[in-house]
Amino acid sequence: MLEKINNLLQEVEGLALSTKEQVEEYRIKWLSKKGQITVLFDEFKTVTPEVKRELGQKLNDLKNKAQEKINELKEKFESNSDSTSSSDLDLSLPGDPNISVGSRHPLSIIKNQIIDIFSKIGFTVSEGREIEDDWHNFTALNTPENHPARDMQDTFYVSLNPEMVLRTQTSSVQVHIMEKQKPPIRTISPGRVYRNEAISARAHCQFHQVEGLYIDSNVSFADLKQTLLYFSQEMFGKETQIRLRPSYFPFTEPSAEVDISCTICKGKGCNVCKYTGWVEILGCGMVDPQVLENCSIDPNKFKGFAFGMGIERIAMLKYQVKDLRLFFENDIRFLKQFTSA
Ligand code: DAH
């Protein structure tokens, strides 16, 4: 047994290893439950009392030295593994040119352009909420229950509370603003809206609108028209013309729909404008005095105009996208084609 101990001691002292895995192998070989040193301890129980003292000391010494050696080597490789990998790094290599950078979603690009255009003429940006109460989405906007105009927008009701809806239009933000702020008010409100529509190339159950609201003591229909002409020319090019067609919205009087001269055929007639030379881009009008009153603004002192446009519609015209669904499918081949301004 003494011989075995001495041999092992020699092995321990002379041990030179080169990897963490080898250290683990030796730990198992010597010190695990069935390891050589552990086995020697078992044998030690049977030796005669005369040699017990000397052998016991030697054996303990061997165990301690083996443990120390293992610890020492383990530590060495653990700290080395960091420095080896960092010394393997060549910091002077050029970067990988194939990492592709993401781009903004086309709807975000258009939304930001709309915000930029209106902020140049003093419009601030305000946001409302997507889950809205009946008052802000309908009633305050002159659309009480059973009003036929509610049929214009198929509404998603929040089932637990029929008073709450997913907003069908960003016009609801107008009401919040007028309730909170005193005129003059000049703001646009971009956001997502929801309608219970069958999904097709031209309709979706969720889309985006930008609402505009301008309230002051002396606002006229001419201001509305000029503001929308400015917007259309900034968005679609200086040569763009607009025309206003009389229309109906419950919260504006008079109301109009705005067409721009077709950006594709420049008004000559093509399949995008259905050979009319014009394409519709938004609804607008003078804020109905009753709506001002609903929001505690005195209609004898203040007037205003409002407008609302679909961001998808503007994006489809601007980028000549023929299917609305593409904006929501997250197909990377589609999204890659847009670079953020
Ligand atoms: N809220 C209308 C819609 O979703 C759009 C609209 C029309 C907004 C006329 C307005 C407006 O502010 O004056 O169809």
Short mmCIF file of C-alpha atoms and ligand atoms in Angstrom, two decimals:
data_model
loop_
_atom_site.label_atom_id
_atom_site.label_comp_id
_atom_site.label_asym_id
_atom_site.label_seq_id
_atom_site.Cartn_x
_atom_site.Cartn_y
_atom_site.Cartn_z
CA MET A 1 0.00 0.00 0.00
CA LEU A 2 2.85 2.33 0.79
CA GLU A 3 4.18 1.74 -2.66
CA LYS A 4 0.83 2.56 -4.23
CA ILE A 5 0.65 5.79 -2.22
CA ASN A 6 4.15 6.82 -3.24
CA ASN A 7 3.49 6.10 -6.90
CA LEU A 8 0.32 8.14 -6.85
CA LEU A 9 2.07 10.98 -5.03
CA GLN A 10 4.65 11.08 -7.76
CA GLU A 11 1.95 11.09 -10.40
CA VAL A 12 0.16 13.96 -8.64
CA GLU A 13 3.25 16.09 -8.35
CA GLY A 14 4.32 15.57 -11.92
CA LEU A 15 0.86 16.03 -13.40
CA ALA A 16 0.73 18.32 -16.45
CA LEU A 17 -2.55 18.67 -18.32
CA SER A 18 -3.69 20.84 -21.16
CA THR A 19 -7.49 20.97 -21.01
CA LYS A 20 -10.32 21.40 -18.53
CA GLU A 21 -11.73 18.05 -19.63
CA GLN A 22 -8.52 16.23 -18.71
CA VAL A 23 -8.58 17.78 -15.23
CA GLU A 24 -12.08 16.43 -14.76
CA GLU A 25 -10.93 13.00 -15.93
CA TYR A 26 -8.19 12.98 -13.27
CA ARG A 27 -10.53 14.18 -10.57
CA ILE A 28 -12.76 11.22 -11.32
CA LYS A 29 -9.81 8.83 -11.58
CA TRP A 30 -8.45 9.82 -8.15
CA LEU A 31 -11.11 11.33 -5.98
CA SER A 32 -14.55 10.13 -7.08
CA LYS A 33 -16.39 7.44 -5.11
CA LYS A 34 -14.56 4.69 -6.95
CA GLY A 35 -11.39 6.72 -7.52
CA GLN A 36 -7.94 5.31 -6.66
CA ILE A 37 -7.43 7.46 -3.56
CA THR A 38 -10.91 6.76 -2.22
CA VAL A 39 -10.28 3.05 -2.70
CA LEU A 40 -7.01 3.38 -0.75
CA PHE A 41 -8.95 4.87 2.15
CA ASP A 42 -11.16 1.77 2.12
CA GLU A 43 -8.12 -0.47 2.15
CA PHE A 44 -6.64 1.61 4.97
CA LYS A 45 -9.41 0.42 7.31
CA THR A 46 -7.91 -3.08 7.22
CA VAL A 47 -4.22 -2.33 7.90
CA THR A 48 -2.50 -3.39 11.11
CA PRO A 49 -2.32 -0.84 13.99
CA GLU A 50 1.53 -0.60 13.78
CA VAL A 51 1.50 0.97 10.30
CA LYS A 52 -1.78 2.83 10.65
CA ARG A 53 -0.22 6.08 11.86
CA GLU A 54 2.44 6.35 9.17
CA LEU A 55 0.13 5.25 6.36
CA GLY A 56 -2.70 7.48 7.58
CA GLN A 57 -0.51 10.56 7.41
CA LYS A 58 0.78 9.66 3.95
CA LEU A 59 -2.69 8.95 2.66
CA ASN A 60 -4.08 12.23 3.95
CA ASP A 61 -1.13 14.03 2.47
CA LEU A 62 -1.80 12.38 -0.91
CA LYS A 63 -5.47 13.25 -0.83
CA ASN A 64 -4.77 16.91 0.00
CA LYS A 65 -2.11 17.27 -2.65
CA ALA A 66 -4.34 15.64 -5.30
CA GLN A 67 -7.22 17.92 -4.40
CA GLU A 68 -4.99 21.00 -4.48
CA LYS A 69 -3.54 20.03 -7.83
CA ILE A 70 -6.96 19.48 -9.33
CA ASN A 71 -8.20 22.85 -7.99
CA GLU A 72 -5.14 24.65 -9.21
CA LEU A 73 -5.40 23.23 -12.75
CA LYS A 74 -9.15 23.80 -12.89
CA GLU A 75 -8.69 27.46 -12.01
CA LYS A 76 -5.93 27.85 -14.53
CA PHE A 77 -8.09 26.58 -17.41
CA GLU A 78 -11.15 28.50 -16.36
CA SER A 79 -9.37 31.85 -16.32
CA ASN A 80 -7.45 30.89 -19.44
CA SER A 81 -10.54 30.09 -21.43
CA ASP A 82 -11.50 33.80 -21.38
CA SER A 83 -8.12 35.03 -22.39
CA THR A 84 -7.74 32.40 -25.12
CA SER A 85 -10.97 33.44 -26.76
CA SER A 86 -10.18 37.13 -26.50
CA SER A 87 -6.72 36.63 -27.93
CA ASP A 88 -8.36 34.76 -30.81
CA LEU A 89 -10.33 37.89 -31.70
CA ASP A 90 -8.93 39.95 -34.50
CA LEU A 91 -10.31 43.40 -33.87
CA SER A 92 -8.83 44.77 -37.06
CA LEU A 93 -11.02 42.62 -39.31
CA PRO A 94 -13.64 44.56 -41.31
CA GLY A 95 -17.29 44.17 -40.19
CA ASP A 96 -19.66 41.65 -41.77
CA PRO A 97 -21.26 43.48 -44.72
CA ASN A 98 -24.11 40.97 -44.91
CA ILE A 99 -25.91 42.02 -41.73
CA SER A 100 -29.14 43.51 -42.98
CA VAL A 101 -30.56 46.52 -41.21
CA GLY A 102 -34.32 46.63 -40.71
CA SER A 103 -36.44 49.37 -42.19
CA ARG A 104 -39.52 51.18 -41.04
CA HIS A 105 -42.93 49.79 -41.88
CA PRO A 106 -44.44 51.63 -44.87
CA LEU A 107 -47.41 52.72 -42.74
CA SER A 108 -45.03 54.27 -40.21
CA ILE A 109 -43.15 56.05 -42.97
CA ILE A 110 -46.36 57.57 -44.33
CA LYS A 111 -47.64 58.41 -40.85
CA ASN A 112 -44.41 60.25 -40.07
CA GLN A 113 -44.60 62.14 -43.36
CA ILE A 114 -48.16 63.23 -42.58
CA ILE A 115 -47.07 64.40 -39.13
CA ASP A 116 -44.13 66.32 -40.63
CA ILE A 117 -46.32 68.02 -43.21
CA PHE A 118 -48.91 69.19 -40.69
CA SER A 119 -46.41 70.13 -38.01
CA LYS A 120 -44.89 72.64 -40.47
CA ILE A 121 -48.16 74.58 -40.32
CA GLY A 122 -48.54 74.41 -36.57
CA PHE A 123 -50.47 71.20 -35.92
CA THR A 124 -49.49 69.29 -32.80
CA VAL A 125 -49.87 65.51 -32.44
CA SER A 126 -52.34 64.04 -29.97
CA GLU A 127 -53.37 60.51 -29.27
CA GLY A 128 -56.52 58.98 -27.90
CA ARG A 129 -57.42 55.46 -26.88
CA GLU A 130 -58.28 52.38 -28.92
CA ILE A 131 -60.95 51.09 -26.51
CA GLU A 132 -63.43 53.91 -26.44
CA ASP A 133 -66.75 54.66 -24.81
CA ASP A 134 -69.90 55.16 -26.82
CA TRP A 135 -69.98 58.89 -26.07
CA HIS A 136 -66.59 59.69 -27.58
CA ASN A 137 -66.86 57.37 -30.57
CA PHE A 138 -70.48 58.14 -31.48
CA THR A 139 -72.85 60.18 -29.33
CA ALA A 140 -70.75 63.34 -28.89
CA LEU A 141 -70.12 63.21 -32.64
CA ASN A 142 -73.84 63.64 -33.32
CA THR A 143 -74.40 59.93 -33.78
CA PRO A 144 -76.77 58.89 -30.97
CA GLU A 145 -78.02 55.33 -30.60
CA ASN A 146 -80.25 54.22 -33.48
CA HIS A 147 -78.86 56.98 -35.71
CA PRO A 148 -78.64 55.52 -39.22
CA ALA A 149 -75.08 56.82 -39.61
CA ARG A 150 -73.92 54.15 -37.12
CA ASP A 151 -74.46 51.70 -39.95
CA MET A 152 -71.69 53.42 -41.90
CA GLN A 153 -69.23 51.77 -39.54
CA ASP A 154 -69.57 48.16 -38.44
CA THR A 155 -68.56 48.29 -34.84
CA PHE A 156 -66.77 45.82 -32.59
CA TYR A 157 -68.37 46.05 -29.16
CA VAL A 158 -66.45 45.03 -26.06
CA SER A 159 -68.65 42.15 -25.05
CA LEU A 160 -68.49 42.65 -21.28
CA ASN A 161 -69.69 46.21 -21.61
CA PRO A 162 -71.83 47.22 -24.59
CA GLU A 163 -71.06 50.86 -23.78
CA MET A 164 -67.44 50.27 -24.83
CA VAL A 165 -66.26 49.82 -28.40
CA LEU A 166 -63.03 49.39 -30.31
CA ARG A 167 -62.92 52.85 -31.84
CA THR A 168 -64.18 52.90 -35.41
CA GLN A 169 -62.64 56.27 -36.19
CA THR A 170 -60.00 58.62 -34.82
CA SER A 171 -62.72 61.30 -34.75
CA SER A 172 -63.20 60.15 -31.15
CA VAL A 173 -59.93 61.91 -30.29
CA GLN A 174 -61.48 65.23 -31.40
CA VAL A 175 -63.99 64.93 -28.61
CA HIS A 176 -61.36 64.23 -25.94
CA ILE A 177 -59.31 67.21 -27.09
CA MET A 178 -62.22 69.63 -27.22
CA GLU A 179 -63.37 68.50 -23.77
CA LYS A 180 -59.92 69.11 -22.34
CA GLN A 181 -58.47 72.08 -24.23
CA LYS A 182 -59.60 75.60 -24.86
CA PRO A 183 -59.40 76.96 -28.43
CA PRO A 184 -57.35 77.75 -30.39
CA ILE A 185 -56.83 74.06 -31.12
CA ARG A 186 -54.76 72.79 -34.02
CA THR A 187 -53.94 69.12 -33.82
CA ILE A 188 -53.71 65.84 -35.71
CA SER A 189 -54.34 62.43 -34.17
CA PRO A 190 -52.88 59.37 -35.84
CA GLY A 191 -53.95 55.94 -34.63
CA ARG A 192 -55.39 52.51 -35.24
CA VAL A 193 -59.11 51.94 -35.75
CA TYR A 194 -61.24 48.81 -36.00
CA ARG A 195 -64.27 47.80 -38.02
CA ASN A 196 -66.13 44.55 -38.31
CA GLU A 197 -65.44 44.19 -42.02
CA ALA A 198 -64.68 41.17 -44.16
CA ILE A 199 -60.98 41.27 -45.01
CA SER A 200 -60.28 41.88 -48.69
CA ALA A 201 -57.84 43.72 -50.93
CA ARG A 202 -59.64 46.98 -50.14
CA ALA A 203 -60.90 46.51 -46.56
CA HIS A 204 -59.56 45.22 -43.27
CA CYS A 205 -60.86 44.86 -39.74
CA GLN A 206 -58.04 47.08 -38.50
CA PHE A 207 -56.47 50.04 -40.20
CA HIS A 208 -55.03 53.47 -39.43
CA GLN A 209 -56.38 56.97 -39.67
CA VAL A 210 -55.14 60.48 -39.08
CA GLU A 211 -57.69 62.93 -37.77
CA GLY A 212 -57.23 66.68 -38.07
CA LEU A 213 -58.93 69.36 -35.99
CA TYR A 214 -58.67 73.12 -36.13
CA ILE A 215 -60.81 75.30 -33.85
CA ASP A 216 -60.44 79.05 -33.56
CA SER A 217 -62.55 82.18 -33.54
CA ASN A 218 -62.42 82.76 -37.26
CA VAL A 219 -62.02 79.58 -39.26
CA SER A 220 -63.62 79.23 -42.68
CA PHE A 221 -64.18 76.55 -45.30
CA ALA A 222 -61.52 78.32 -47.39
CA ASP A 223 -58.98 77.59 -44.62
CA LEU A 224 -59.96 73.94 -44.76
CA LYS A 225 -59.58 73.78 -48.52
CA GLN A 226 -56.23 75.54 -48.51
CA THR A 227 -54.90 73.31 -45.73
CA LEU A 228 -55.86 70.18 -47.66
CA LEU A 229 -54.41 71.53 -50.92
CA TYR A 230 -51.14 72.22 -49.08
CA PHE A 231 -51.17 68.71 -47.63
CA SER A 232 -51.94 67.01 -50.95
CA GLN A 233 -49.19 68.86 -52.79
CA GLU A 234 -46.62 68.16 -50.07
CA MET A 235 -47.56 64.49 -50.02
CA PHE A 236 -48.12 63.76 -53.70
CA GLY A 237 -46.19 66.48 -55.52
CA LYS A 238 -46.61 70.16 -56.38
CA GLU A 239 -48.64 69.50 -59.52
CA THR A 240 -51.37 67.67 -57.53
CA GLN A 241 -54.84 69.16 -57.71
CA ILE A 242 -57.76 68.59 -55.37
CA ARG A 243 -61.50 68.68 -55.72
CA LEU A 244 -64.14 68.65 -53.00
CA ARG A 245 -67.38 66.74 -53.43
CA PRO A 246 -70.35 67.41 -51.14
CA SER A 247 -70.85 64.50 -48.73
CA TYR A 248 -72.34 63.64 -45.38
CA PHE A 249 -70.78 63.02 -41.98
CA PRO A 250 -72.84 63.43 -38.80
CA PHE A 251 -70.25 65.63 -37.07
CA THR A 252 -69.50 68.13 -39.85
CA GLU A 253 -71.74 70.56 -41.69
CA PRO A 254 -71.15 71.12 -44.51
CA SER A 255 -69.19 67.95 -45.23
CA ALA A 256 -67.08 66.98 -48.19
CA GLU A 257 -64.97 64.22 -49.61
CA VAL A 258 -61.65 65.19 -51.11
CA ASP A 259 -60.22 63.72 -54.29
CA ILE A 260 -56.73 64.30 -55.64
CA SER A 261 -55.82 64.22 -59.30
CA CYS A 262 -54.67 60.68 -60.04
CA THR A 263 -50.99 60.34 -59.23
CA ILE A 264 -50.53 57.51 -61.72
CA CYS A 265 -52.01 58.91 -64.92
CA LYS A 266 -51.85 62.58 -63.88
CA GLY A 267 -55.57 62.93 -64.43
CA LYS A 268 -55.71 61.37 -67.89
CA GLY A 269 -57.55 58.24 -66.73
CA CYS A 270 -56.26 54.79 -65.74
CA ASN A 271 -57.46 51.72 -63.83
CA VAL A 272 -56.36 53.13 -60.45
CA CYS A 273 -58.69 56.14 -60.82
CA LYS A 274 -61.22 54.02 -62.72
CA TYR A 275 -60.73 56.35 -65.70
CA THR A 276 -62.10 59.37 -63.81
CA GLY A 277 -58.75 61.10 -63.30
CA TRP A 278 -59.50 61.50 -59.57
CA VAL A 279 -58.99 59.36 -56.44
CA GLU A 280 -60.59 59.92 -53.07
CA ILE A 281 -58.25 60.49 -50.12
CA LEU A 282 -60.25 61.82 -47.17
CA GLY A 283 -63.43 63.13 -45.58
CA CYS A 284 -63.74 66.60 -44.06
CA GLY A 285 -66.03 69.44 -43.12
CA MET A 286 -66.81 72.29 -40.77
CA VAL A 287 -67.30 71.02 -37.22
CA ASP A 288 -71.04 70.90 -36.54
CA PRO A 289 -72.00 73.55 -33.90
CA GLN A 290 -73.79 70.82 -31.95
CA VAL A 291 -70.52 68.88 -31.62
CA LEU A 292 -68.78 72.00 -30.26
CA GLU A 293 -71.58 72.37 -27.76
CA ASN A 294 -71.37 68.68 -26.77
CA CYS A 295 -67.76 69.39 -25.84
CA SER A 296 -68.52 72.64 -23.97
CA ILE A 297 -67.12 74.95 -26.62
CA ASP A 298 -69.31 77.96 -27.39
CA PRO A 299 -70.36 77.67 -31.08
CA ASN A 300 -71.15 81.38 -31.16
CA LYS A 301 -67.55 82.22 -30.41
CA PHE A 302 -65.69 79.41 -32.14
CA LYS A 303 -65.72 77.59 -35.45
CA GLY A 304 -63.58 74.84 -36.78
CA PHE A 305 -62.82 72.30 -39.42
CA ALA A 306 -62.00 68.61 -39.19
CA PHE A 307 -60.77 65.96 -41.54
CA GLY A 308 -59.96 62.28 -41.41
CA MET A 309 -57.88 60.15 -43.75
CA GLY A 310 -56.84 56.49 -43.94
CA ILE A 311 -53.08 55.99 -43.74
CA GLU A 312 -53.31 52.75 -45.75
CA ARG A 313 -55.12 54.58 -48.52
CA ILE A 314 -52.43 57.26 -48.73
CA ALA A 315 -49.70 54.59 -48.64
CA MET A 316 -51.42 52.54 -51.37
CA LEU A 317 -51.58 55.57 -53.64
CA LYS A 318 -48.08 56.73 -52.87
CA TYR A 319 -46.43 53.31 -53.26
CA GLN A 320 -48.91 51.89 -55.79
CA VAL A 321 -49.79 48.97 -53.54
CA LYS A 322 -52.90 47.23 -54.85
CA ASP A 323 -53.73 44.98 -51.88
CA LEU A 324 -54.31 46.41 -48.41
CA ARG A 325 -53.63 43.06 -46.74
CA LEU A 326 -49.94 43.31 -47.61
CA PHE A 327 -49.50 45.93 -44.90
CA PHE A 328 -50.48 43.44 -42.20
CA GLU A 329 -48.89 40.23 -43.40
CA ASN A 330 -45.32 41.05 -42.39
CA ASP A 331 -43.93 39.47 -45.52
CA ILE A 332 -40.29 40.46 -45.45
CA ARG A 333 -40.12 40.54 -49.27
CA PHE A 334 -42.78 43.26 -49.25
CA LEU A 335 -41.43 45.22 -46.28
CA LYS A 336 -37.86 45.22 -47.59
CA GLN A 337 -38.84 47.44 -50.47
CA PHE A 338 -39.41 50.47 -48.26
CA THR A 339 -36.64 52.61 -46.93
CA SER A 340 -37.35 54.95 -44.10
CA ALA A 341 -37.01 58.62 -44.77
N1 DAH B 1 -64.40 59.63 -39.31
C1 DAH B 1 -64.67 59.55 -40.74
C2 DAH B 1 -64.56 58.10 -41.16
O1 DAH B 1 -63.94 57.32 -40.48
C3 DAH B 1 -63.70 60.38 -41.50
C4 DAH B 1 -63.94 61.84 -41.31
C5 DAH B 1 -64.82 62.50 -42.14
C6 DAH B 1 -63.32 62.52 -40.29
C7 DAH B 1 -65.05 63.84 -41.99
C8 DAH B 1 -63.55 63.88 -40.12
C9 DAH B 1 -64.43 64.52 -40.98
O2 DAH B 1 -62.98 64.59 -39.15
O3 DAH B 1 -64.64 65.84 -40.81
O4 DAH B 1 -65.09 57.74 -42.16
#
